[in-house]
mmCIF file of C-alpha atoms in Angstrom:
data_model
loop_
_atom_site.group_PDB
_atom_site.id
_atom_site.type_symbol
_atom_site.label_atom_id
_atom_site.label_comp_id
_atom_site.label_asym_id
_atom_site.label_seq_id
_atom_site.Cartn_x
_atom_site.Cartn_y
_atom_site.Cartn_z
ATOM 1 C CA UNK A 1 -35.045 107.629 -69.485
ATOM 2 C CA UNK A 2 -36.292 104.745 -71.818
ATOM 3 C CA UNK A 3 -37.015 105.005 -75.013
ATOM 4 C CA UNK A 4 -40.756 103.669 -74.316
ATOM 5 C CA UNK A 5 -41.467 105.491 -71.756
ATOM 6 C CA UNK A 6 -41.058 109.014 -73.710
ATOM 7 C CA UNK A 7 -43.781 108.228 -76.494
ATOM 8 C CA UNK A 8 -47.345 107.502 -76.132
ATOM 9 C CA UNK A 9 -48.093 104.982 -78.805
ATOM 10 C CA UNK A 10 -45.113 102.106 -79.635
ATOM 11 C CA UNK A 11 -44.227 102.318 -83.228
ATOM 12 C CA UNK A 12 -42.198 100.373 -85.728
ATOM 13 C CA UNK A 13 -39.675 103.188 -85.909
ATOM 14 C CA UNK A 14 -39.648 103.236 -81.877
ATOM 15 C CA UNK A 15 -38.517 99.698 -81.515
ATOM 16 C CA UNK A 16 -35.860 100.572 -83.878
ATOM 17 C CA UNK A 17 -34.659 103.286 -81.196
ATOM 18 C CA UNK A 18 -35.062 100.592 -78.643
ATOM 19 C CA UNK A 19 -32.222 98.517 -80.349
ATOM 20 C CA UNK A 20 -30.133 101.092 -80.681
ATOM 21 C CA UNK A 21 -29.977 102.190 -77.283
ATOM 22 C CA UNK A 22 -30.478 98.875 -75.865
ATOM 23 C CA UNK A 23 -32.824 98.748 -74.391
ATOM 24 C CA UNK A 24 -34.956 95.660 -73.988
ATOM 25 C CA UNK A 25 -38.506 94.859 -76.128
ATOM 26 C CA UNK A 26 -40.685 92.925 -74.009
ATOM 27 C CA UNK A 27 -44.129 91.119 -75.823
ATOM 28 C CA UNK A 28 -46.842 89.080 -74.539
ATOM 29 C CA UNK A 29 -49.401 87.277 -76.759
ATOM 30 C CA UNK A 30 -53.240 88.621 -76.343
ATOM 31 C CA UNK A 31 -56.700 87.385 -77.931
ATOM 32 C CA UNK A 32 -59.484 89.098 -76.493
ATOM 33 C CA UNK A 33 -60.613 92.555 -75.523
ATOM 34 C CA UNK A 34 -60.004 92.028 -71.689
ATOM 35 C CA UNK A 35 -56.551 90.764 -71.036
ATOM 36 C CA UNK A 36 -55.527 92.635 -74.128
ATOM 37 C CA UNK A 37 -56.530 95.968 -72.281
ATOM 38 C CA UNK A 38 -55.200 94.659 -68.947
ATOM 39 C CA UNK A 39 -51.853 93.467 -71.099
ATOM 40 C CA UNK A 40 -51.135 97.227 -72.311
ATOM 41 C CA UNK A 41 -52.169 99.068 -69.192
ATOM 42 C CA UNK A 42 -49.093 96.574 -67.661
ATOM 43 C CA UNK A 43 -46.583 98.709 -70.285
ATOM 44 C CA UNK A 44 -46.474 96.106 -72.784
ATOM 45 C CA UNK A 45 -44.145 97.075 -76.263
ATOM 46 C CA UNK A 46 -45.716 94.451 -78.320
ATOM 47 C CA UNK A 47 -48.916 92.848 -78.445
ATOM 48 C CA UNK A 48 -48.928 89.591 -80.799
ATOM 49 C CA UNK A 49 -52.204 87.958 -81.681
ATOM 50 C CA UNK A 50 -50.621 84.950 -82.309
ATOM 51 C CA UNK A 51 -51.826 81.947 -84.377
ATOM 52 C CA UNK A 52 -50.781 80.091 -81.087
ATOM 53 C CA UNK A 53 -55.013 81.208 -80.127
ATOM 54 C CA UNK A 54 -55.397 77.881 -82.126
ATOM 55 C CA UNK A 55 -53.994 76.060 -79.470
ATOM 56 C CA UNK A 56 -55.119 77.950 -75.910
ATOM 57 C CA UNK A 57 -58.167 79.565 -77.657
ATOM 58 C CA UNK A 58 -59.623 76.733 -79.505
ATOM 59 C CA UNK A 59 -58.033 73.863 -78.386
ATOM 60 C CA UNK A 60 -56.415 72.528 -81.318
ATOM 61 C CA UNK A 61 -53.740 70.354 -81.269
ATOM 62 C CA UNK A 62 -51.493 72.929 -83.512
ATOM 63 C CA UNK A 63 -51.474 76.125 -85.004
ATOM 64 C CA UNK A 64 -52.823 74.697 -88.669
ATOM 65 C CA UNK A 65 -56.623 74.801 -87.726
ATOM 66 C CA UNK A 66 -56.952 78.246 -87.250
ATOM 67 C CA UNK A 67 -58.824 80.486 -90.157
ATOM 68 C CA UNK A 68 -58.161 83.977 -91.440
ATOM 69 C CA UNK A 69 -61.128 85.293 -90.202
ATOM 70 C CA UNK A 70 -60.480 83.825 -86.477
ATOM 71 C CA UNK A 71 -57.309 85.289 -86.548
ATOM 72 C CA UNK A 72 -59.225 88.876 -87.615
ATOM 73 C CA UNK A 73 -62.041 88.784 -85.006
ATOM 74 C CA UNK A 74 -58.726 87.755 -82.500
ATOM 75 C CA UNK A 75 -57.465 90.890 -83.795
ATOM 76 C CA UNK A 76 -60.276 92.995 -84.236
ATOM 77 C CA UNK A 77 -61.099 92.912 -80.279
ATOM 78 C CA UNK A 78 -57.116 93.187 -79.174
ATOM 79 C CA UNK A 79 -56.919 96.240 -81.135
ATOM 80 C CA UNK A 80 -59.808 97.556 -79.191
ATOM 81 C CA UNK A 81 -58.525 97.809 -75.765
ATOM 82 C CA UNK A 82 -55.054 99.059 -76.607
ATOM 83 C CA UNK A 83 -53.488 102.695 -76.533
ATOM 84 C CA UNK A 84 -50.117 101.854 -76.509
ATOM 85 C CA UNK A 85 -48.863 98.611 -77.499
ATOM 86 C CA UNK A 86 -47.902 97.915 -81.175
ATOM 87 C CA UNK A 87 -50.482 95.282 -82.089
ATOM 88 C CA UNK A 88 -49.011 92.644 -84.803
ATOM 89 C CA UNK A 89 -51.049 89.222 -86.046
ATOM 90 C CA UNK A 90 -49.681 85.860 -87.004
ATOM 91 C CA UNK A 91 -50.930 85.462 -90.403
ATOM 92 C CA UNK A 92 -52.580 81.888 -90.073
ATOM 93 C CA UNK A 93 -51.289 79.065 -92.228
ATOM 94 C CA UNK A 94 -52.688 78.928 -95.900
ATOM 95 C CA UNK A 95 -52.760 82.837 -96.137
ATOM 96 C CA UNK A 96 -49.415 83.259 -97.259
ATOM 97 C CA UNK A 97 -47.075 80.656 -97.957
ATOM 98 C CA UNK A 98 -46.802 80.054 -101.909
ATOM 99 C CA UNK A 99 -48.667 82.572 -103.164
ATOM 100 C CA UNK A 100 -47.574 86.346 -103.240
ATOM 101 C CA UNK A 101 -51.117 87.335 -104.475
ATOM 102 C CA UNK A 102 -52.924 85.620 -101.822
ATOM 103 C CA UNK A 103 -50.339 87.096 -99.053
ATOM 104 C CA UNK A 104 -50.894 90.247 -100.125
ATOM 105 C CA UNK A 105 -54.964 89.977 -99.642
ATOM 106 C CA UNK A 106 -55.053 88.273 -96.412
ATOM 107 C CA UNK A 107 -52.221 91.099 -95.126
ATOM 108 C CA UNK A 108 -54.757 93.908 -96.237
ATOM 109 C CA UNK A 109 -57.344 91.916 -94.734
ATOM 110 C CA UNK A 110 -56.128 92.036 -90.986
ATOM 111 C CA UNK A 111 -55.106 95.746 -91.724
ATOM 112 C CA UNK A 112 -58.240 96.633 -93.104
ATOM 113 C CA UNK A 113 -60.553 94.776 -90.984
ATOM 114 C CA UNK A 114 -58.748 94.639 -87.151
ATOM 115 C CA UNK A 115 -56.969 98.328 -87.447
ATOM 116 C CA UNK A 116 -53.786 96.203 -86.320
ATOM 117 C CA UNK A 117 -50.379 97.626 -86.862
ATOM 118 C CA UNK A 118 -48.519 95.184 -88.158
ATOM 119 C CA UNK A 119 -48.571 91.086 -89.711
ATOM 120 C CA UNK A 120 -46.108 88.402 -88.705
ATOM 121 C CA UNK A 121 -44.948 85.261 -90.720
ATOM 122 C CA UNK A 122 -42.918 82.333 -90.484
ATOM 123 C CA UNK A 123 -39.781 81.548 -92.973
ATOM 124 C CA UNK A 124 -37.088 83.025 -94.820
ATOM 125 C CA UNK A 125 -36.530 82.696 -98.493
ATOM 126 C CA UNK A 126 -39.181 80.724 -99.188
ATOM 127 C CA UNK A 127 -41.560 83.362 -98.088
ATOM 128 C CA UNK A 128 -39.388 86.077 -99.354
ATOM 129 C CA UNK A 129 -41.821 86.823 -102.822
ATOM 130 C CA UNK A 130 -45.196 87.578 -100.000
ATOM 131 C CA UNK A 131 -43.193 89.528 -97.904
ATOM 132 C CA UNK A 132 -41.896 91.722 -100.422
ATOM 133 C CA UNK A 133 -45.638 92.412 -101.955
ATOM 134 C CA UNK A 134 -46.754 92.808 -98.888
ATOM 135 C CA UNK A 135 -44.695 95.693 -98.070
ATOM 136 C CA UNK A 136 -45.135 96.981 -101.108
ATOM 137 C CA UNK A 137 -48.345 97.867 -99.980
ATOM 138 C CA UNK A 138 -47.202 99.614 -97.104
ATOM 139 C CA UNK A 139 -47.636 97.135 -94.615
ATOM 140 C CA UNK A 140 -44.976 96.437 -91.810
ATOM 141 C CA UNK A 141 -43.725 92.913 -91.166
ATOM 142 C CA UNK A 142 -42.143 90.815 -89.189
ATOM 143 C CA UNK A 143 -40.714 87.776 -89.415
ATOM 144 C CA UNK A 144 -40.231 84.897 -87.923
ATOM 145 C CA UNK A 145 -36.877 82.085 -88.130
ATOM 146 C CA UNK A 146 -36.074 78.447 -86.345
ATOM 147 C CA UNK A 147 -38.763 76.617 -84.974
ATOM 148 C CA UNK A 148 -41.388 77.406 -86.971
ATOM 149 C CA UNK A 149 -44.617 76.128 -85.635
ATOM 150 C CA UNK A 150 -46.787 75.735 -89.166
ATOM 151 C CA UNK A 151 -43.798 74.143 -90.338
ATOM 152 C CA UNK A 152 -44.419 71.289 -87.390
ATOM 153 C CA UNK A 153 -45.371 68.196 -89.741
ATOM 154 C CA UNK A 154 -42.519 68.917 -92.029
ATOM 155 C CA UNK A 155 -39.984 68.528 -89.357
ATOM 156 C CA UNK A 156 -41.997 66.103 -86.932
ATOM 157 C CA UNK A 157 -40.860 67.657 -83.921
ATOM 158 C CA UNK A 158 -40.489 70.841 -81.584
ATOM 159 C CA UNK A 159 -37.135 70.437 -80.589
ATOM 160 C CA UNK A 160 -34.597 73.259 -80.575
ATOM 161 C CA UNK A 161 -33.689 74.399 -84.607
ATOM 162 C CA UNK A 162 -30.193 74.773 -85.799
ATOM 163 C CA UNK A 163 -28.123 73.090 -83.741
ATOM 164 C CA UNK A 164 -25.975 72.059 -86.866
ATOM 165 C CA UNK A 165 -24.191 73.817 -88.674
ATOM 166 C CA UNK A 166 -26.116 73.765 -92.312
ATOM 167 C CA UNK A 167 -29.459 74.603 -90.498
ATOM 168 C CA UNK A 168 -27.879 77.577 -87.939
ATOM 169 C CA UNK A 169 -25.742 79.558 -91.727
ATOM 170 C CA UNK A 170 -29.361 79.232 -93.057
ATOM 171 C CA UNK A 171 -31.038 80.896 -90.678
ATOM 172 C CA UNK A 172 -28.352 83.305 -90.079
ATOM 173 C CA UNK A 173 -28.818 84.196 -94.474
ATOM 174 C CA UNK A 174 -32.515 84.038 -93.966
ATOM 175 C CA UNK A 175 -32.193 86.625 -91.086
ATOM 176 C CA UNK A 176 -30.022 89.055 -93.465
ATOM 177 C CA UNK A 177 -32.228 88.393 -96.203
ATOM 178 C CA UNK A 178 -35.454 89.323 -93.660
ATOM 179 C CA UNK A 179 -33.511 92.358 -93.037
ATOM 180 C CA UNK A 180 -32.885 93.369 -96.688
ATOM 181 C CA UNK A 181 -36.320 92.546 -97.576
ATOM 182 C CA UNK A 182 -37.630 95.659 -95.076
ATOM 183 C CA UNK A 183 -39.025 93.413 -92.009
ATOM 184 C CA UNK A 184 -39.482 95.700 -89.114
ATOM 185 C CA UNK A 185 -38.085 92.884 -86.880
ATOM 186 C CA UNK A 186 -38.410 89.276 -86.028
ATOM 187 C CA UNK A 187 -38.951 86.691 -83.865
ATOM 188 C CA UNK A 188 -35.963 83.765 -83.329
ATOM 189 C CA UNK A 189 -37.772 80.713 -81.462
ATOM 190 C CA UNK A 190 -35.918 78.052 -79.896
ATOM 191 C CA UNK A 191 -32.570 78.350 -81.269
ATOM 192 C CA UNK A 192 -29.450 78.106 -79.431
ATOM 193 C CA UNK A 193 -28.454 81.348 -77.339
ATOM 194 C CA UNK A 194 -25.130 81.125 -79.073
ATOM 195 C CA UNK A 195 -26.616 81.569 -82.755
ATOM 196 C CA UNK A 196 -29.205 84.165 -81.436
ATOM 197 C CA UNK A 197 -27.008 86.408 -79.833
ATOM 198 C CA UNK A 198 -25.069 86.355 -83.744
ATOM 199 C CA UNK A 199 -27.479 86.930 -85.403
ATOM 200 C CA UNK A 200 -28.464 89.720 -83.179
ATOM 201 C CA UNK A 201 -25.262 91.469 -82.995
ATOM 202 C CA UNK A 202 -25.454 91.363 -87.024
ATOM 203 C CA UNK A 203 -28.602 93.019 -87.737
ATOM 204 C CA UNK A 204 -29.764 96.377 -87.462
ATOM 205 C CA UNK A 205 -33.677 95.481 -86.915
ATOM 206 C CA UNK A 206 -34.654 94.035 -83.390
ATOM 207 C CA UNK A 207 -34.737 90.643 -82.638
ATOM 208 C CA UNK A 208 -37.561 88.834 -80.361
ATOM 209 C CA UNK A 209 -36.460 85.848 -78.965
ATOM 210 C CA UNK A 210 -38.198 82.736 -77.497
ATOM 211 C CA UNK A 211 -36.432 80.307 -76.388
ATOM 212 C CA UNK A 212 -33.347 82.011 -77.432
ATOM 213 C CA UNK A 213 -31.755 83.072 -74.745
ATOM 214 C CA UNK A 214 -31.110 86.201 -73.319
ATOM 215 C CA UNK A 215 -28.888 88.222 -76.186
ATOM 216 C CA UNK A 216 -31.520 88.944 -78.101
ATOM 217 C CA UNK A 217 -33.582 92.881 -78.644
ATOM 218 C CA UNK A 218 -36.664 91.005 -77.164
ATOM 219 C CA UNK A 219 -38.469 88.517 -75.235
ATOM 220 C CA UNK A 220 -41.940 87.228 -76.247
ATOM 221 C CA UNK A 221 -44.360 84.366 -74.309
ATOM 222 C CA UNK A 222 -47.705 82.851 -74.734
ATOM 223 C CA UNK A 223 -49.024 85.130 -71.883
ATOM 224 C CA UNK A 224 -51.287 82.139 -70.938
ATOM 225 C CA UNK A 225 -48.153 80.241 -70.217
ATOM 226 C CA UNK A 226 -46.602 83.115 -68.439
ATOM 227 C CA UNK A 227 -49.546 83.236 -66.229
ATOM 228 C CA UNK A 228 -49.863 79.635 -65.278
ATOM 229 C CA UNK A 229 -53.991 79.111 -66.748
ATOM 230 C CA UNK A 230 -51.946 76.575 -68.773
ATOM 231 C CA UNK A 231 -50.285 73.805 -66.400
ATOM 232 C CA UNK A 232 -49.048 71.548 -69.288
ATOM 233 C CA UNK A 233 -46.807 73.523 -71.200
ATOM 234 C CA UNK A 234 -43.671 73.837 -69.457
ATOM 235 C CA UNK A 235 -40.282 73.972 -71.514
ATOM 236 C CA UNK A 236 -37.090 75.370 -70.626
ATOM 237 C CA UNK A 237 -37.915 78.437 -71.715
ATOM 238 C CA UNK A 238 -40.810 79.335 -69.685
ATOM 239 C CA UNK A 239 -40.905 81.194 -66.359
ATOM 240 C CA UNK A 240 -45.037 81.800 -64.489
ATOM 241 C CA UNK A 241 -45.138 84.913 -63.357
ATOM 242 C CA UNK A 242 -48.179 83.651 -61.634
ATOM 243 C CA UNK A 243 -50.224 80.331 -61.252
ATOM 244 C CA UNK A 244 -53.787 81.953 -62.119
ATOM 245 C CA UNK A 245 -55.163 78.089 -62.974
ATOM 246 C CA UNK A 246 -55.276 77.232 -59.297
ATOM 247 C CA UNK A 247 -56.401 80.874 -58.693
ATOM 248 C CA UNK A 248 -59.519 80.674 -61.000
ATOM 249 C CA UNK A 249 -59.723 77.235 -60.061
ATOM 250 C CA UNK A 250 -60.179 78.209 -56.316
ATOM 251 C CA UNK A 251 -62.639 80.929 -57.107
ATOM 252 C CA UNK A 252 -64.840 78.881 -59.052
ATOM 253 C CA UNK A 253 -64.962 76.198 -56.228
ATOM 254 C CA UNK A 254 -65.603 78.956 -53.240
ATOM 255 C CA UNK A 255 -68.226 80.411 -55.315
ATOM 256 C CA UNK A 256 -70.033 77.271 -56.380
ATOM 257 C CA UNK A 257 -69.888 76.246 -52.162
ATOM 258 C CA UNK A 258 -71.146 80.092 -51.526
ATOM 259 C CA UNK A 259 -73.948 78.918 -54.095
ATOM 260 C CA UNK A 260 -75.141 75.779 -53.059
ATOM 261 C CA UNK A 261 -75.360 77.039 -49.530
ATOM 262 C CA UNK A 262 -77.725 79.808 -50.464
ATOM 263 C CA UNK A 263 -75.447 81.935 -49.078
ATOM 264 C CA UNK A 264 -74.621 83.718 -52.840
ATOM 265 C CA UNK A 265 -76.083 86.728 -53.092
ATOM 266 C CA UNK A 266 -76.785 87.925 -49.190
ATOM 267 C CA UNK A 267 -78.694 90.285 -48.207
ATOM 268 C CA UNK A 268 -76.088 93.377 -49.152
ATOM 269 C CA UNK A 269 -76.717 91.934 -52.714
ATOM 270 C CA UNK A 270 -79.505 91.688 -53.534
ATOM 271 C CA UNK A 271 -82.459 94.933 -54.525
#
């Protein structure tokens, strides 16, 4: 039997028994109240409210526009409509990075305000002063190594991280250093399969990969990618599990036909 399957509420400590069994973490990315709820009922280990709403939420060209508070009210509803799911939030850029205090504020923030069960943040090192006050508060965290997405102007690119070899021992210190720091886990995004499945094998916490092939703890997508209501994102990396655009799409246009023809509502509904 799996490990998820015998407890009622995913914790920190039960991904932990996940990786050493091996069996696999699966996480999808949720926003609102609805699809969250519809997201956990599916068996979901992880839910991320992920500073990626900037982009399929709001329509931003990045993640950098998104606020604090955004990322709580995200939260806040998510949080709502799960029972099972371990629910973890992107802190957004400009909550964290630089400033230890400020880290630890925005961290009690999303706890405090969203009853959320977890924060997430990019980097290694150079993050390693907020992560360590923000556990000191008793607040789980995960991290997050190779393509960072706040990071996007400072490398000018999404392409695939440490391909050399400077950039891939980095990460692979960074990743121990995560560890030793007390992360609960973190995420590896679009690194090569090779590097993942190292640093993997290396650490005792789970790993979450996207875009990093199959050898790592976890997968994790953007689950409006994974359901096809976004048509224009389509690396490598991404398989549709469905193609709900054209779905929705097709709805709308039968019901605004239905509509015009007066034939929306019929007699059976209507009082």
């Amino acid at each position: 039997m799996s490990v998820n399957r015998e407890v009622k509420r995913i914790t920190t400590h039960v991904l932990q028994a996940m990786k050493a069994k091996g069996e696999k973490i699966a996480m999808l990315t949720a926003y609102d109240f609805s699809l969250a709820g519809i997201i956990d009922a599916g068996g979901i280990d992880i839910i991320l409210v992920g500073d990626s709403a900037s982009n399929v939420i709001h329509g931003h060209e990045t993640t950098l526009p998104i606020t604090l508070d955004q990322m709580i009210d995200h939260a806040s509803a998510v949080v709502r409509a799960v029972s099972r799911a371990l629910v973890v939030v992107d802190l957004p850029f400009g909550s964290y990075q630089g400033n230890s205090k400020l880290a630890l504020e925005s961290a009690i923030r999303i706890m405090k305000e969203s009853g959320a069960h977890a924060v997430k943040l990019e980097g290694g090192a150079q993050v390693a002063d907020s992560i360590r006050r923000i556990l000191s508060a008793g607040i789980p965290v995960m991290g997050h190594l190779g393509l960072i997405p706040q990071s996007i102007y400072k490398f000018g690119t999404y392409a695939v991280r440490a391909k050399e070899d400077a950039e891939a021992v980095q990460l692979e210190e960074d990743a121990k250093l995560l560890q030793e720091l007390g992360c609960f886990g973190m995420v590896l995004e679009k690194i090569p399969a090779h590097l993942a499945k190292k640093v993997s094998e290396s650490l005792f916490i789970p790993t979450i990969g996207i875009g990093a092939g199959q050898d790592c703890d976890g997968q994790v997508l953007v689950t409006h990618d994974m359901l096809g209501i976004n048509k224009e994102f389509s690396p490598r990396f991404l398989r549709r599990y469905a193609d709900l655009y054209d779905t929705i799409k097709g709805a709308v246009e039968h019901y605004v036909k239905d509509v015009k023809a007066s034939d929306f509502p019929n007699d059976q509904e209507q009082y």
